[in-house]
């Protein structure tokens, strides 16, 4: 038997670096995704990727080579370590999510394979188990300390909606998001600065957030209720970074909630300034932008976007902007000109529509 599942990449509309702070985020799935075609084999575990053209066979799920094979076989390894009797497998992945662009090509792989294995092996995993297995594939098998946002989005998003994710308890709620009804679209600009080198910076921000929460006597920065008082309490001369990280996380959670309320009221245009405020906070307080991200966001705003912000972990990757449909072409050209003028690599732009999460395809 062969099963085929497709799981999408995502953009995060707002709520960045909040997931590992037990906070709020608001991703939606994009049309691009990874298709995993999985069948039982005679022996060994064979993976292929249509993107790198490689085929690799391993005998032992607990001795995977480093690199992309860990994403493709990570879910099988997690299931095996949880006591599932995983048979020899053939796993083919084929994705149109750009790799390393902050659009979660990695979650698209692990979620498509996790859902395919659930189906193929008749495991009947609950939504929470699907999340746990796909997260463990990235966190434990690959060793990427992601906070769960990417996998939640890839598994649970639906067309025409954003997914309010609350990382205090990993609960999710769909919120309608229909920019087209307002003559608007979400433009994604991939700066083509790969964020892959940023592991150390990501770990440093996580550490700063944990330190700040500990100093404040809190379980996480989500619990900050009085931001001015928290900033006063972080009073040592060397606390500048802790204060800035605390301010980003607290204000970002508040912005997510404001966006949710505006979307529930059907007021899409008014989310624009909140997107821009999020970018400023990530640039000035959390300090995870790079010149290409700042230039793209500023240029898009000048070209008529109602708001623009980096999306994903930062240090590269993409900017999203809420743009009137009739200004998309001009905005794309403006960013291309600005990048050429600054000597940056040419960016790649596309519009994104809130799309469906993981789903079964005909095999
Ligand atoms: P992002 O998730 O933002 O795209 P990551 O660094 O988290 O960036 O994940 C990118 C990695 O995922 C790649 O370096 C590769 O190892 C793996 N990957 C994603 N898609 C594929 C694919 N189609 N084929 C092979 N490996 C892939
Ligand atoms: Mg990723």
PDB file of C-alpha atoms and ligand atoms in Angstrom, residues 104-107 138 150 195, ligand 2:
ATOM      1  CA  UNK A 104       8.861  26.272   7.229  1.00  0.00           C
ATOM      2  CA  UNK A 105       9.973  23.864   4.556  1.00  0.00           C
ATOM      3  CA  UNK A 106      11.172  21.738   7.476  1.00  0.00           C
ATOM      4  CA  UNK A 107       7.759  21.491   9.129  1.00  0.00           C
ATOM      5  CA  UNK A 138      12.509  18.431  14.489  1.00  0.00           C
ATOM      6  CA  UNK A 150       5.573  25.636  12.473  1.00  0.00           C
ATOM      7  CA  UNK A 195      18.569  32.038   8.039  1.00  0.00           C
TER       8      UNK A 195
HETATM    9 MG1  LIG B   2      12.140  25.259   9.693  1.00  0.00          MG
END
